[in-house]
mmCIF file of C-alpha atoms in Angstrom:
data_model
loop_
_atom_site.group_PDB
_atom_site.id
_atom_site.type_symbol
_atom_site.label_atom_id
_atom_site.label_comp_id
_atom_site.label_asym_id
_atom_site.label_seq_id
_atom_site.Cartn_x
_atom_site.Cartn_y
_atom_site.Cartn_z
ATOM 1 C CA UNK A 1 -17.717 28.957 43.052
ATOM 2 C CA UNK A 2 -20.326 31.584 43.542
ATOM 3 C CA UNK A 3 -20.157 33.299 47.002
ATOM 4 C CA UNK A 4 -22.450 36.443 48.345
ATOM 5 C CA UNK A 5 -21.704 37.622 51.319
ATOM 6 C CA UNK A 6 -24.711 39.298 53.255
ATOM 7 C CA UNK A 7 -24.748 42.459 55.600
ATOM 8 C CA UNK A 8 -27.172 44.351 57.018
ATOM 9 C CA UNK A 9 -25.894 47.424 55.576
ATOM 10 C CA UNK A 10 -23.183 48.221 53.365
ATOM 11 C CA UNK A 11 -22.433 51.996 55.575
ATOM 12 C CA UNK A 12 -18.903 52.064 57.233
ATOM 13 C CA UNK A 13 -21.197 52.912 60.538
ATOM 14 C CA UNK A 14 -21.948 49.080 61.022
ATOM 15 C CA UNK A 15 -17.978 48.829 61.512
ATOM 16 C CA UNK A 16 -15.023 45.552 60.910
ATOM 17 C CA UNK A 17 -17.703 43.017 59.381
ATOM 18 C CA UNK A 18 -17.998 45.773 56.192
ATOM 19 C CA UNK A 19 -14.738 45.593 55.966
ATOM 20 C CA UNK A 20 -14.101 41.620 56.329
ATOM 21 C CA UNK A 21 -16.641 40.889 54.239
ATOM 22 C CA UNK A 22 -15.086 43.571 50.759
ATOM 23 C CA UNK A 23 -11.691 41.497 51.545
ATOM 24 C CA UNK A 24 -13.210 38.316 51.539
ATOM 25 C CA UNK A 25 -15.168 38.995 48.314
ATOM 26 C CA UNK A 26 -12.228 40.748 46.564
ATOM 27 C CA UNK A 27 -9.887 37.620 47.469
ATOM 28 C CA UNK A 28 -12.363 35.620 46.024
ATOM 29 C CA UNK A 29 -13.166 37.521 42.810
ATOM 30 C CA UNK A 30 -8.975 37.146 42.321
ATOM 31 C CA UNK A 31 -8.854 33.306 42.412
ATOM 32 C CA UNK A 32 -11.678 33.751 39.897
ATOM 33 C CA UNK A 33 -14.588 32.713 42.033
ATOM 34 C CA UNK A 34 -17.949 34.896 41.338
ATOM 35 C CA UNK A 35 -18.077 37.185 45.160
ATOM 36 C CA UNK A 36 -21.043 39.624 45.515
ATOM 37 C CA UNK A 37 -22.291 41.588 48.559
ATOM 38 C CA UNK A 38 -25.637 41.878 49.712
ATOM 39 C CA UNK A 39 -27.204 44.554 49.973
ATOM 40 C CA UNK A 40 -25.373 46.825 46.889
ATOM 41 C CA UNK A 41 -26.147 50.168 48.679
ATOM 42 C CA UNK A 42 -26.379 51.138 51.859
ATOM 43 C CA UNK A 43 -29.654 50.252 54.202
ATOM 44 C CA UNK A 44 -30.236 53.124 57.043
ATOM 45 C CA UNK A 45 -31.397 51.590 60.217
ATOM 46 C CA UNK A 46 -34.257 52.827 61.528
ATOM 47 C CA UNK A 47 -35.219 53.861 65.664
ATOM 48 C CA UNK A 48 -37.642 51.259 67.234
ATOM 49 C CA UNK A 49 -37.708 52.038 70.568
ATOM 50 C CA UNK A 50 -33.917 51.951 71.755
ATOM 51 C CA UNK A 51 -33.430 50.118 69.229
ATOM 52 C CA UNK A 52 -31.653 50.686 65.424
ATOM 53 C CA UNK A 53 -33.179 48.052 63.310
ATOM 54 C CA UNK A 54 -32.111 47.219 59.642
ATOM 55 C CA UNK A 55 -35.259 46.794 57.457
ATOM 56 C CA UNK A 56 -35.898 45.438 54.011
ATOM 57 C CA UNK A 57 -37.774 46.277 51.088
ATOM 58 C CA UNK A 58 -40.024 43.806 49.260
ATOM 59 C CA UNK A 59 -37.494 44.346 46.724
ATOM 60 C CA UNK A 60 -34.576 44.473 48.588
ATOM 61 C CA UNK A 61 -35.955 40.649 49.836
ATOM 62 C CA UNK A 62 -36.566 39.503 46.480
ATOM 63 C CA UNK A 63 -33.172 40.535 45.002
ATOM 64 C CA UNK A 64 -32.011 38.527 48.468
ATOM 65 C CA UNK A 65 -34.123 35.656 47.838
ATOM 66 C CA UNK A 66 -33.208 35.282 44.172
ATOM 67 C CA UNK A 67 -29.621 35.883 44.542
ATOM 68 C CA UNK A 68 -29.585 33.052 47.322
ATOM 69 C CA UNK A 69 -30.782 30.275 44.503
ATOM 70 C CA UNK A 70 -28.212 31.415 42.426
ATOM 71 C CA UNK A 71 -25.368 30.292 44.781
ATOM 72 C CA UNK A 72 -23.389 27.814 45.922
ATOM 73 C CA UNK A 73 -22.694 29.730 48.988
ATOM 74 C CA UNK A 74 -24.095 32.426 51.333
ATOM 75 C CA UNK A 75 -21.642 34.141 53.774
ATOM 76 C CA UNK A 76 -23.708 35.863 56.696
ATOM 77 C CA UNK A 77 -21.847 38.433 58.243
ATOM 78 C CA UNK A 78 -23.302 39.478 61.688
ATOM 79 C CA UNK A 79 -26.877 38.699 64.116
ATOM 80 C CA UNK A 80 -29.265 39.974 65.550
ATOM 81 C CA UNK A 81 -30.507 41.838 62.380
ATOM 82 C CA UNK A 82 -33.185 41.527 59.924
ATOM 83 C CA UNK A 83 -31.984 40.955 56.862
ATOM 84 C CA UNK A 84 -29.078 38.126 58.065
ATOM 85 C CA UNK A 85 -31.925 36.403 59.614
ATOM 86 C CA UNK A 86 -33.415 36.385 56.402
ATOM 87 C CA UNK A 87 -30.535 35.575 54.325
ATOM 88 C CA UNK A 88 -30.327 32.447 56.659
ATOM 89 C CA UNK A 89 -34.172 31.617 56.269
ATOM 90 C CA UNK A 90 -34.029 32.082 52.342
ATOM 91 C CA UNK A 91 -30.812 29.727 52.292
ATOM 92 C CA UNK A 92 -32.014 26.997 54.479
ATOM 93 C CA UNK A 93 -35.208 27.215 52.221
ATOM 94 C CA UNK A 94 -33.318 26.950 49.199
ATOM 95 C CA UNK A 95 -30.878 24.131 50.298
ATOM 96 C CA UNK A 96 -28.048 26.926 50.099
ATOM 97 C CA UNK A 97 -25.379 26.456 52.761
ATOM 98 C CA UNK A 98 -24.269 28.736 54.486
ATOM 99 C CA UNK A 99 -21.720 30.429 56.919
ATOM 100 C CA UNK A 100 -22.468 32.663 59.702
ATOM 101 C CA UNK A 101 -19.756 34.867 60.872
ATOM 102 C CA UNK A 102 -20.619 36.558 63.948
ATOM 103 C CA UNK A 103 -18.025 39.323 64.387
ATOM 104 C CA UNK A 104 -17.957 39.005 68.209
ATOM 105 C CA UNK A 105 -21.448 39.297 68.318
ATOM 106 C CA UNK A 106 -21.966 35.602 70.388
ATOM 107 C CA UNK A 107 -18.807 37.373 73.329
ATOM 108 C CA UNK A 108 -20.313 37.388 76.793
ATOM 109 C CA UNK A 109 -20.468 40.866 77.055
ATOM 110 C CA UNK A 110 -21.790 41.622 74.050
ATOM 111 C CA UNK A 111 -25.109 38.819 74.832
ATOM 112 C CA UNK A 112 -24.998 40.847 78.088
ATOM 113 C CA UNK A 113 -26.349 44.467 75.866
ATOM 114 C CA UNK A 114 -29.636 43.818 75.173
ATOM 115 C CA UNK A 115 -30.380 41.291 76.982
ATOM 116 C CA UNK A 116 -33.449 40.068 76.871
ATOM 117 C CA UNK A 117 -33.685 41.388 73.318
ATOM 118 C CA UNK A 118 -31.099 39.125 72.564
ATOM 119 C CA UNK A 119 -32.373 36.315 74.664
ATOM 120 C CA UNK A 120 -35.813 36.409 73.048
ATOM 121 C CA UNK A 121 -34.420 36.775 69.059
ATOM 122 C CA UNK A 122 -31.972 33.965 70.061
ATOM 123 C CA UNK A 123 -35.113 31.878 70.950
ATOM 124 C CA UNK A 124 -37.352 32.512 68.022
ATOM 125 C CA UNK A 125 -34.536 32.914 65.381
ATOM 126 C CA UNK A 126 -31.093 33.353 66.199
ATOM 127 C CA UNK A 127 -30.130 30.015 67.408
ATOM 128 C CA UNK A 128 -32.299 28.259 64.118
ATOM 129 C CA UNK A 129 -30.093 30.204 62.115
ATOM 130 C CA UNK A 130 -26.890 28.704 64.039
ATOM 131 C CA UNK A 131 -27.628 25.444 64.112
ATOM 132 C CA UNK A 132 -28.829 25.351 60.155
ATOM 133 C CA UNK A 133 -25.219 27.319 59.171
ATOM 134 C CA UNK A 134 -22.875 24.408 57.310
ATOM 135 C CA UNK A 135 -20.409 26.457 59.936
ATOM 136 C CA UNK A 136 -19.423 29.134 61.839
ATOM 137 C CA UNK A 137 -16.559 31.467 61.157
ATOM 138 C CA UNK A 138 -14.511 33.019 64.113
ATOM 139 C CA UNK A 139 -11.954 35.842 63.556
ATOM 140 C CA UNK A 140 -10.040 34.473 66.622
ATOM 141 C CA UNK A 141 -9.522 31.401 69.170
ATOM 142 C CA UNK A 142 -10.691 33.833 71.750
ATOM 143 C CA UNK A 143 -13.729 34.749 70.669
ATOM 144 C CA UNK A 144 -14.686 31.104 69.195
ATOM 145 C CA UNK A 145 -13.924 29.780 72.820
ATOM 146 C CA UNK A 146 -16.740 32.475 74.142
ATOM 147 C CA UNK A 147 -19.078 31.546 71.506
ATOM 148 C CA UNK A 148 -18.955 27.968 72.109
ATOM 149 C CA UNK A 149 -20.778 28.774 75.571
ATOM 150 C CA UNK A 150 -23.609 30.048 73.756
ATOM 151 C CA UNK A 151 -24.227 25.945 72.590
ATOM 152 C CA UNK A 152 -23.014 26.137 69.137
ATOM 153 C CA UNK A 153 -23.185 22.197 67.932
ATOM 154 C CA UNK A 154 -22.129 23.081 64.354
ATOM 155 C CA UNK A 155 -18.759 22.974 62.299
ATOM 156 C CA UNK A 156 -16.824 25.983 63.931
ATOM 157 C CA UNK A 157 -13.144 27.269 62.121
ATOM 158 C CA UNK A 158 -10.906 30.351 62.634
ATOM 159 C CA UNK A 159 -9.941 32.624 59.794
ATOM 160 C CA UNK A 160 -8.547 36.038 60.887
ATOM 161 C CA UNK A 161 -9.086 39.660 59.629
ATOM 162 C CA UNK A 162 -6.380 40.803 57.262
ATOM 163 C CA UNK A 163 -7.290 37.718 55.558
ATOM 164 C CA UNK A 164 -5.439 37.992 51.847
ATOM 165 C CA UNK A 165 -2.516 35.876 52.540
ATOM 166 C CA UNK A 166 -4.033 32.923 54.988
ATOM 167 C CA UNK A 167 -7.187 33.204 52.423
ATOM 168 C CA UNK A 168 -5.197 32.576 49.601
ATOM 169 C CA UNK A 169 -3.117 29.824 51.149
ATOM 170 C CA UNK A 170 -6.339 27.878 52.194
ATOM 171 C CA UNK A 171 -7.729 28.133 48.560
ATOM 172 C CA UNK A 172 -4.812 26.765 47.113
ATOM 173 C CA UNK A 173 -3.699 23.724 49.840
ATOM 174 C CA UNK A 174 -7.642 22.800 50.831
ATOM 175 C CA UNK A 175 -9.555 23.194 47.245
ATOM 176 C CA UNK A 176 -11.107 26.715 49.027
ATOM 177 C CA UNK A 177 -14.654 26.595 50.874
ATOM 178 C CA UNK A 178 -15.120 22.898 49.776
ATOM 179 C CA UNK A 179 -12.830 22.033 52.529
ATOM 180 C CA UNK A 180 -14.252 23.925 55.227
ATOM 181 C CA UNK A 181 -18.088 23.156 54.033
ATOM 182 C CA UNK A 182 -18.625 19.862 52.927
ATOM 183 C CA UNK A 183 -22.102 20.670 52.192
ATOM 184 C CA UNK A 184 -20.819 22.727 49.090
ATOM 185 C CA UNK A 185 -19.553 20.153 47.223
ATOM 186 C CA UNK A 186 -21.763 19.157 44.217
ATOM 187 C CA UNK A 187 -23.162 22.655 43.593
ATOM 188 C CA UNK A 188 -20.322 24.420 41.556
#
């Protein structure tokens, strides 16, 4: 299967879903699946207002774009950026599915920073992007219970950080991400 797994920024400074998203791709590449990460380098966010905002290039977007067709798979990790929004957009264009992990980002206090920053994204983008996601990946019951306030209405599963072991066990009992995401059969 061919995975990529998209970030807004490769830095350490963005925090856990950096770090999630290397062990995912590295347990992948060793059951022999092709893993990438999106972007390669690292993408400095830029001030707008209060407000750090991940940008990206023409090429950065193409590389995206292309790189989305190529899959069977896109793994979103985070919201409220740029380029996840358009990883989502490019794979709902290209038939991709995809997953959207949101690293805690849907918990009530975190919707409660930003508010109606968050509130007004959610409307034009955010909540498109849920709802087209083949499902939703939750480090933890406790933060998929929060989430599901938000009105989440697609597949929803838990996988937890520190993922080798329960990653590998799932790959070998379930036939890997063609269990969790129907939608990915037919296109390896």
């Amino acid at each position: 299967m061919r995975i990529v797994h998209v970030l807004p920024t490769r830095s350490s400074t963005y925090g856990g879903p950096v770090a999630v998203a290397d062990q995912l791709a590295r347990a992948f590449a060793a059951e022999g699946h092709d893993a990438s990460i999106l972007p390669e380098g690292v993408l400095r966010p830029v001030r707008l207002g209060g407000t750090l905002v991940y940008r990206l290039s023409r090429e950065e977007a193409a590389r995206l774009r292309s790189r989305v067709r190529e899959v069977d798979i896109v793994h979103v990790h985070g919201l409220w950026n740029l380029p996840c929004t358009v990883a989502c957009h490019f794979a709902r264009r290209a038939s991709t599915p995809y997953i959207v992990t949101p690293h805690g980002m849907l918990a009530r206090w975190s919707l409660t920073q930003s508010r109606w920053k968050k509130q007004l994204y959610g409307r034009l983008l955010e909540r498109r992007n849920l709802s087209g996601a083949a499902a939703i990946h939750f480090l933890n019951n406790s933060e998929r219970a929060e989430a599901l306030a938000y009105g989440l209405t697609v597949p929803t599963f838990v996988l937890a950080n520190g993922i080798e072991g329960s990653l590998l066990r799932l790959e070998r009992t379930r036939d890997g991400l063609d269990a969790i995401v129907p939608a990915a059969r037919g296109r390896t």
